[in-house]
Amino acid sequence: MSGTAFSAALRSAIATSGLGLDRIQARLQDHGITISVTALSYWQSGKRQPERQSSISAVRTLEEILDVPTGTLLGLLPPPRPRGSTSRRRLDDRSRRLSLDDARDVSLVGLHDHCVVTEGDLPGEGAHSTVTAKAVFRARADGQDRWLLAYRQDGSDDDEAPELTALRNCSVGRIEADPTTNLTLAELIFSNAIDTGETHLVEYSLSYRHDPCPDTRKAHFREFWEPIPEYLLEVDFEQAHPPEQCWRYSYRNHGGTAESQDVTLDDLGRAHAVAVDFGPGVFGIGWL
């Protein structure tokens, strides 16, 4: 049976427990969680994955019911995938509106994200993340002067779009945000145009907040629409507020299998992950 890393781990845990899906559903109901047997079947087959907050809560309870270590199943869940053809069509339509008739013939040859996570000052405010990104582009045609940044953050549909700031060798052009998909599109206009084979280094920052619910997965991730030679992601946590669990995850587009692996924090409370020759797909670090 095919599927994802999550579905394979769930099937194994269910088989080991000796419980049937109807019994598992009943035990979830005892915890005040209503999940259909059909949904459980889809999860273990890989036809669907838990994405709604109620489903994520159910997975946490499933770990208890199936007697597996905390995070065994939850850590294998990637962020929600883009919401079908409608989401992709919106991306394409918005991209056309932003880019107009100009060529965007540049490739991303290297990206370094440094994400700093700080806890909110007020109760229930949740954590904030500030990401400083250094990106290197190479022109595939003459006269290239901008890049279309597409960024999707984690969290609920009520989250605000991240704040984008140009730091070096670029400026921010037009911006469009789609709150229904947590997707932001923005033009990064280069400080000077580049010709075929030339490279340009830019630096910018993204600031956003996470869902304040303590049981909600947090993450910083990137969706790459074309292969990237190297992507380095660093996440710094406050030493006074380390995460309970931290993992890197990835999945490739077109039905690729999700991969997940625990990440150990260093002495300063930092985690990092590297992707080489990766994409198209999603790569990131998640934590609880």
mmCIF file of C-alpha atoms in Angstrom:
data_model
loop_
_atom_site.group_PDB
_atom_site.id
_atom_site.type_symbol
_atom_site.label_atom_id
_atom_site.label_comp_id
_atom_site.label_asym_id
_atom_site.label_seq_id
_atom_site.Cartn_x
_atom_site.Cartn_y
_atom_site.Cartn_z
ATOM 1 C CA MET A 1 0.000 0.000 0.000
ATOM 2 C CA SER A 2 1.409 3.393 -0.971
ATOM 3 C CA GLY A 3 1.098 6.600 1.034
ATOM 4 C CA THR A 4 3.050 9.083 3.110
ATOM 5 C CA ALA A 5 5.398 8.669 6.032
ATOM 6 C CA PHE A 6 2.493 9.680 8.289
ATOM 7 C CA SER A 7 0.085 7.114 6.836
ATOM 8 C CA ALA A 8 2.692 4.343 7.071
ATOM 9 C CA ALA A 9 3.413 5.163 10.734
ATOM 10 C CA LEU A 10 -0.321 5.328 11.512
ATOM 11 C CA ARG A 11 -0.981 1.955 9.862
ATOM 12 C CA SER A 12 1.867 0.417 11.839
ATOM 13 C CA ALA A 13 0.661 1.889 15.137
ATOM 14 C CA ILE A 14 -2.902 0.708 14.516
ATOM 15 C CA ALA A 15 -1.730 -2.800 13.610
ATOM 16 C CA THR A 16 0.450 -2.986 16.727
ATOM 17 C CA SER A 17 -2.383 -1.786 18.972
ATOM 18 C CA GLY A 18 -4.759 -4.483 17.767
ATOM 19 C CA LEU A 19 -7.606 -1.969 17.733
ATOM 20 C CA GLY A 20 -10.114 -1.725 14.910
ATOM 21 C CA LEU A 21 -11.014 1.626 13.378
ATOM 22 C CA ASP A 22 -14.459 1.563 14.967
ATOM 23 C CA ARG A 23 -12.905 1.047 18.403
ATOM 24 C CA ILE A 24 -10.407 3.839 17.798
ATOM 25 C CA GLN A 25 -13.267 6.118 16.748
ATOM 26 C CA ALA A 26 -15.096 5.287 19.977
ATOM 27 C CA ARG A 27 -12.042 6.091 22.103
ATOM 28 C CA LEU A 28 -11.600 9.389 20.289
ATOM 29 C CA GLN A 29 -15.252 10.120 21.040
ATOM 30 C CA ASP A 30 -14.537 9.436 24.727
ATOM 31 C CA HIS A 31 -12.032 12.309 24.527
ATOM 32 C CA GLY A 32 -14.637 14.586 22.952
ATOM 33 C CA ILE A 33 -13.201 14.242 19.424
ATOM 34 C CA THR A 34 -15.463 13.253 16.539
ATOM 35 C CA ILE A 35 -13.643 11.647 13.600
ATOM 36 C CA SER A 36 -15.379 9.324 11.142
ATOM 37 C CA VAL A 37 -14.138 5.824 10.446
ATOM 38 C CA THR A 38 -13.862 6.840 6.800
ATOM 39 C CA ALA A 39 -11.514 9.696 7.703
ATOM 40 C CA LEU A 40 -9.357 7.350 9.790
ATOM 41 C CA SER A 41 -9.247 4.928 6.872
ATOM 42 C CA TYR A 42 -8.219 7.700 4.483
ATOM 43 C CA TRP A 43 -5.486 8.851 6.876
ATOM 44 C CA GLN A 44 -3.908 5.414 7.161
ATOM 45 C CA SER A 45 -4.147 4.779 3.414
ATOM 46 C CA GLY A 46 -2.572 8.120 2.520
ATOM 47 C CA LYS A 47 -5.581 9.307 0.509
ATOM 48 C CA ARG A 48 -5.872 12.308 2.829
ATOM 49 C CA GLN A 49 -3.859 13.874 5.637
ATOM 50 C CA PRO A 50 -5.041 15.716 8.771
ATOM 51 C CA GLU A 51 -4.975 19.474 8.140
ATOM 52 C CA ARG A 52 -7.717 21.186 10.158
ATOM 53 C CA GLN A 53 -6.933 22.150 13.746
ATOM 54 C CA SER A 54 -9.553 19.659 14.982
ATOM 55 C CA SER A 55 -7.805 16.918 13.009
ATOM 56 C CA ILE A 56 -4.393 17.880 14.421
ATOM 57 C CA SER A 57 -5.861 17.621 17.935
ATOM 58 C CA ALA A 58 -7.192 14.185 17.009
ATOM 59 C CA VAL A 59 -3.698 13.059 15.976
ATOM 60 C CA ARG A 60 -2.302 14.086 19.356
ATOM 61 C CA THR A 61 -4.994 12.006 21.048
ATOM 62 C CA LEU A 62 -4.369 9.116 18.639
ATOM 63 C CA GLU A 63 -0.774 8.970 19.872
ATOM 64 C CA GLU A 64 -2.112 8.440 23.388
ATOM 65 C CA ILE A 65 -4.728 5.877 22.341
ATOM 66 C CA LEU A 66 -2.229 3.912 20.229
ATOM 67 C CA ASP A 67 0.418 4.154 22.960
ATOM 68 C CA VAL A 68 3.171 5.694 20.827
ATOM 69 C CA PRO A 69 5.600 8.409 21.994
ATOM 70 C CA THR A 70 4.369 11.993 21.778
ATOM 71 C CA GLY A 71 5.159 13.462 18.361
ATOM 72 C CA THR A 72 5.593 10.073 16.636
ATOM 73 C CA LEU A 73 2.679 10.765 14.293
ATOM 74 C CA LEU A 74 2.414 14.536 14.531
ATOM 75 C CA GLY A 75 6.050 14.990 13.572
ATOM 76 C CA LEU A 76 5.439 13.277 10.228
ATOM 77 C CA LEU A 77 2.778 15.738 9.129
ATOM 78 C CA PRO A 78 3.910 18.369 6.621
ATOM 79 C CA PRO A 79 2.104 21.716 6.489
ATOM 80 C CA PRO A 80 -1.199 21.751 4.614
ATOM 81 C CA ARG A 81 -0.691 21.342 0.900
ATOM 82 C CA PRO A 82 -1.865 24.126 -1.423
ATOM 83 C CA ARG A 83 -5.618 23.835 -1.713
ATOM 84 C CA GLY A 84 -6.026 22.142 -5.051
ATOM 85 C CA SER A 85 -6.304 23.626 -8.525
ATOM 86 C CA THR A 86 -8.142 26.702 -7.256
ATOM 87 C CA SER A 87 -5.151 27.741 -5.150
ATOM 88 C CA ARG A 88 -2.731 27.143 -8.008
ATOM 89 C CA ARG A 89 -4.992 29.029 -10.412
ATOM 90 C CA ARG A 90 -5.091 31.990 -8.000
ATOM 91 C CA LEU A 91 -1.303 31.868 -7.814
ATOM 92 C CA ASP A 92 -1.000 31.863 -11.597
ATOM 93 C CA ASP A 93 -3.572 34.658 -12.019
ATOM 94 C CA ARG A 94 -1.950 36.853 -9.366
ATOM 95 C CA SER A 95 1.490 36.164 -10.812
ATOM 96 C CA ARG A 96 0.316 37.392 -14.211
ATOM 97 C CA ARG A 97 -1.170 40.547 -12.678
ATOM 98 C CA LEU A 98 2.034 41.327 -10.807
ATOM 99 C CA SER A 99 4.491 40.503 -13.561
ATOM 100 C CA LEU A 100 2.408 41.932 -16.418
ATOM 101 C CA ASP A 101 4.262 41.314 -19.711
ATOM 102 C CA ASP A 102 7.789 41.554 -18.281
ATOM 103 C CA ALA A 103 10.065 38.517 -18.461
ATOM 104 C CA ARG A 104 11.031 36.953 -15.144
ATOM 105 C CA ASP A 105 13.784 34.829 -16.549
ATOM 106 C CA VAL A 106 15.900 34.423 -13.425
ATOM 107 C CA SER A 107 16.639 31.353 -11.327
ATOM 108 C CA LEU A 108 17.156 31.061 -7.585
ATOM 109 C CA VAL A 109 20.559 29.410 -7.101
ATOM 110 C CA GLY A 110 20.904 29.726 -3.331
ATOM 111 C CA LEU A 111 18.786 30.736 -0.332
ATOM 112 C CA HIS A 112 19.633 31.125 3.371
ATOM 113 C CA ASP A 113 16.762 31.714 5.806
ATOM 114 C CA HIS A 114 17.580 32.707 9.391
ATOM 115 C CA CYS A 115 14.391 32.532 11.470
ATOM 116 C CA VAL A 116 14.319 33.992 15.005
ATOM 117 C CA VAL A 117 11.348 32.922 17.158
ATOM 118 C CA THR A 118 10.322 35.044 20.158
ATOM 119 C CA GLU A 119 7.420 34.520 22.525
ATOM 120 C CA GLY A 120 4.684 37.166 22.683
ATOM 121 C CA ASP A 121 4.656 39.688 25.531
ATOM 122 C CA LEU A 122 0.958 39.218 26.331
ATOM 123 C CA PRO A 123 -0.858 36.032 27.436
ATOM 124 C CA GLY A 124 -2.360 34.203 24.481
ATOM 125 C CA GLU A 125 -0.481 36.345 21.975
ATOM 126 C CA GLY A 126 1.573 33.472 20.568
ATOM 127 C CA ALA A 127 5.083 33.535 19.176
ATOM 128 C CA HIS A 128 6.510 35.847 16.535
ATOM 129 C CA SER A 129 9.051 34.968 13.871
ATOM 130 C CA THR A 130 11.391 37.258 11.985
ATOM 131 C CA VAL A 131 13.092 35.676 8.992
ATOM 132 C CA THR A 132 16.135 37.260 7.397
ATOM 133 C CA ALA A 133 16.613 35.833 3.912
ATOM 134 C CA LYS A 134 19.693 36.048 1.700
ATOM 135 C CA ALA A 135 18.958 34.968 -1.856
ATOM 136 C CA VAL A 136 21.219 34.666 -4.900
ATOM 137 C CA PHE A 137 19.697 34.843 -8.387
ATOM 138 C CA ARG A 138 21.178 34.126 -11.829
ATOM 139 C CA ALA A 139 19.804 35.674 -15.017
ATOM 140 C CA ARG A 140 18.766 33.383 -17.863
ATOM 141 C CA ALA A 141 18.210 36.355 -20.180
ATOM 142 C CA ASP A 142 19.430 39.939 -20.432
ATOM 143 C CA GLY A 143 17.875 42.844 -18.561
ATOM 144 C CA GLN A 144 16.414 40.960 -15.582
ATOM 145 C CA ASP A 145 15.548 43.323 -12.715
ATOM 146 C CA ARG A 146 13.106 41.577 -10.351
ATOM 147 C CA TRP A 147 11.884 38.393 -8.718
ATOM 148 C CA LEU A 148 8.340 37.340 -7.811
ATOM 149 C CA LEU A 149 8.339 36.099 -4.209
ATOM 150 C CA ALA A 150 5.595 33.647 -3.234
ATOM 151 C CA TYR A 151 5.346 32.953 0.480
ATOM 152 C CA ARG A 152 2.861 30.859 2.446
ATOM 153 C CA GLN A 153 2.934 30.927 6.264
ATOM 154 C CA ASP A 154 1.679 28.371 8.753
ATOM 155 C CA GLY A 155 -1.282 28.973 11.039
ATOM 156 C CA SER A 156 -4.998 29.589 10.721
ATOM 157 C CA ASP A 157 -6.873 31.492 8.048
ATOM 158 C CA ASP A 158 -7.132 34.437 10.443
ATOM 159 C CA ASP A 159 -3.383 35.042 10.503
ATOM 160 C CA GLU A 160 -2.180 38.323 9.074
ATOM 161 C CA ALA A 161 0.071 38.370 6.015
ATOM 162 C CA PRO A 162 3.782 38.547 6.874
ATOM 163 C CA GLU A 163 5.444 41.968 6.841
ATOM 164 C CA LEU A 164 8.032 42.177 4.050
ATOM 165 C CA THR A 165 11.028 44.548 4.318
ATOM 166 C CA ALA A 166 13.817 45.041 1.758
ATOM 167 C CA LEU A 167 17.242 45.123 3.434
ATOM 168 C CA ARG A 168 19.921 45.055 0.738
ATOM 169 C CA ASN A 169 20.222 45.330 -3.046
ATOM 170 C CA CYS A 170 16.464 45.361 -3.638
ATOM 171 C CA SER A 171 13.210 47.191 -3.009
ATOM 172 C CA VAL A 172 9.637 45.991 -2.580
ATOM 173 C CA GLY A 173 7.291 46.476 -5.507
ATOM 174 C CA ARG A 174 3.648 45.441 -5.724
ATOM 175 C CA ILE A 175 2.223 43.064 -3.122
ATOM 176 C CA GLU A 176 -0.886 40.871 -3.160
ATOM 177 C CA ALA A 177 -2.052 38.694 -0.244
ATOM 178 C CA ASP A 178 -4.662 35.931 -0.319
ATOM 179 C CA PRO A 179 -5.949 35.374 3.251
ATOM 180 C CA THR A 180 -7.880 32.253 2.236
ATOM 181 C CA THR A 181 -4.617 30.408 1.487
ATOM 182 C CA ASN A 182 -2.197 32.432 3.700
ATOM 183 C CA LEU A 183 -0.339 33.208 0.471
ATOM 184 C CA THR A 184 1.555 36.438 -0.203
ATOM 185 C CA LEU A 185 3.000 37.437 -3.588
ATOM 186 C CA ALA A 186 5.420 40.341 -3.845
ATOM 187 C CA GLU A 187 7.870 41.818 -6.333
ATOM 188 C CA LEU A 188 11.474 42.152 -5.215
ATOM 189 C CA ILE A 189 12.986 44.741 -7.538
ATOM 190 C CA PHE A 190 16.757 44.455 -7.942
ATOM 191 C CA SER A 191 18.967 47.488 -7.339
ATOM 192 C CA ASN A 192 20.372 46.946 -10.840
ATOM 193 C CA ALA A 193 19.434 44.804 -13.813
ATOM 194 C CA ILE A 194 21.509 41.717 -14.612
ATOM 195 C CA ASP A 195 22.259 40.036 -17.944
ATOM 196 C CA THR A 196 22.541 36.377 -18.916
ATOM 197 C CA GLY A 197 24.788 34.430 -16.523
ATOM 198 C CA GLU A 198 25.190 37.286 -14.055
ATOM 199 C CA THR A 199 24.169 36.899 -10.411
ATOM 200 C CA HIS A 200 22.543 39.246 -7.928
ATOM 201 C CA LEU A 201 22.427 38.952 -4.121
ATOM 202 C CA VAL A 202 19.470 40.375 -2.222
ATOM 203 C CA GLU A 203 18.540 40.434 1.446
ATOM 204 C CA TYR A 204 15.049 40.916 2.869
ATOM 205 C CA SER A 205 13.063 40.065 5.987
ATOM 206 C CA LEU A 206 9.650 38.570 6.721
ATOM 207 C CA SER A 207 7.916 39.070 10.077
ATOM 208 C CA TYR A 208 4.836 37.121 11.078
ATOM 209 C CA ARG A 209 3.057 35.600 14.053
ATOM 210 C CA HIS A 210 2.137 32.007 14.881
ATOM 211 C CA ASP A 211 -1.164 30.566 16.048
ATOM 212 C CA PRO A 212 -1.257 31.146 19.847
ATOM 213 C CA CYS A 213 -2.741 27.691 20.565
ATOM 214 C CA PRO A 214 0.021 25.805 22.447
ATOM 215 C CA ASP A 215 -0.879 22.475 20.805
ATOM 216 C CA THR A 216 -0.659 23.826 17.265
ATOM 217 C CA ARG A 217 2.284 22.950 15.077
ATOM 218 C CA LYS A 218 4.522 25.888 14.256
ATOM 219 C CA ALA A 219 6.795 25.961 11.261
ATOM 220 C CA HIS A 220 8.943 27.902 8.867
ATOM 221 C CA PHE A 221 8.976 26.405 5.408
ATOM 222 C CA ARG A 222 9.446 27.276 1.754
ATOM 223 C CA GLU A 223 7.589 26.093 -1.317
ATOM 224 C CA PHE A 224 9.954 25.829 -4.274
ATOM 225 C CA TRP A 225 8.308 25.806 -7.701
ATOM 226 C CA GLU A 226 11.630 25.071 -9.429
ATOM 227 C CA PRO A 227 14.653 23.030 -8.251
ATOM 228 C CA ILE A 228 17.112 24.923 -6.034
ATOM 229 C CA PRO A 229 20.780 23.889 -5.721
ATOM 230 C CA GLU A 230 21.003 24.725 -1.996
ATOM 231 C CA TYR A 231 18.658 25.894 0.730
ATOM 232 C CA LEU A 232 19.882 26.482 4.304
ATOM 233 C CA LEU A 233 17.329 27.059 7.055
ATOM 234 C CA GLU A 234 18.260 28.102 10.603
ATOM 235 C CA VAL A 235 15.714 28.552 13.397
ATOM 236 C CA ASP A 236 16.693 30.253 16.683
ATOM 237 C CA PHE A 237 14.524 29.744 19.753
ATOM 238 C CA GLU A 238 14.675 31.692 22.998
ATOM 239 C CA GLN A 239 16.689 29.629 25.465
ATOM 240 C CA ALA A 240 14.001 30.279 28.082
ATOM 241 C CA HIS A 241 11.303 28.866 25.734
ATOM 242 C CA PRO A 242 12.735 25.854 23.871
ATOM 243 C CA PRO A 243 10.315 23.743 21.834
ATOM 244 C CA GLU A 244 9.176 20.365 23.153
ATOM 245 C CA GLN A 245 9.925 18.804 19.793
ATOM 246 C CA CYS A 246 11.622 19.986 16.607
ATOM 247 C CA TRP A 247 11.866 18.266 13.235
ATOM 248 C CA ARG A 248 12.724 18.938 9.612
ATOM 249 C CA TYR A 249 10.346 17.766 6.909
ATOM 250 C CA SER A 250 9.994 17.811 3.159
ATOM 251 C CA TYR A 251 7.833 16.536 0.369
ATOM 252 C CA ARG A 252 8.135 16.880 -3.354
ATOM 253 C CA ASN A 253 5.303 17.981 -5.592
ATOM 254 C CA HIS A 254 3.273 15.667 -7.823
ATOM 255 C CA GLY A 255 2.453 13.156 -5.098
ATOM 256 C CA GLY A 256 5.878 12.786 -3.507
ATOM 257 C CA THR A 257 6.210 10.978 -0.183
ATOM 258 C CA ALA A 258 6.636 13.160 2.899
ATOM 259 C CA GLU A 259 9.866 12.772 4.857
ATOM 260 C CA SER A 260 10.465 13.848 8.450
ATOM 261 C CA GLN A 261 13.396 13.618 10.856
ATOM 262 C CA ASP A 262 13.949 14.918 14.381
ATOM 263 C CA VAL A 263 16.333 17.864 14.725
ATOM 264 C CA THR A 264 18.520 18.366 17.798
ATOM 265 C CA LEU A 265 18.982 21.916 19.074
ATOM 266 C CA ASP A 266 22.520 23.126 19.681
ATOM 267 C CA ASP A 267 23.741 24.717 22.936
ATOM 268 C CA LEU A 268 22.292 28.087 21.921
ATOM 269 C CA GLY A 269 18.832 26.721 21.169
ATOM 270 C CA ARG A 270 19.231 26.704 17.398
ATOM 271 C CA ALA A 271 18.159 24.191 14.789
ATOM 272 C CA HIS A 272 19.194 23.959 11.156
ATOM 273 C CA ALA A 273 18.472 21.888 8.065
ATOM 274 C CA VAL A 274 19.947 21.849 4.552
ATOM 275 C CA ALA A 275 18.365 20.847 1.250
ATOM 276 C CA VAL A 276 20.616 20.207 -1.769
ATOM 277 C CA ASP A 277 19.283 19.940 -5.325
ATOM 278 C CA PHE A 278 15.753 20.039 -3.971
ATOM 279 C CA GLY A 279 12.434 20.742 -5.593
ATOM 280 C CA PRO A 280 9.849 21.338 -6.731
ATOM 281 C CA GLY A 281 8.337 20.818 -3.291
ATOM 282 C CA VAL A 282 8.194 21.966 0.331
ATOM 283 C CA PHE A 283 11.071 21.996 2.828
ATOM 284 C CA GLY A 284 10.948 23.315 6.381
ATOM 285 C CA ILE A 285 11.399 22.953 10.119
ATOM 286 C CA GLY A 286 8.440 22.415 12.437
ATOM 287 C CA TRP A 287 8.173 22.503 16.212
ATOM 288 C CA LEU A 288 5.818 22.189 19.151
#
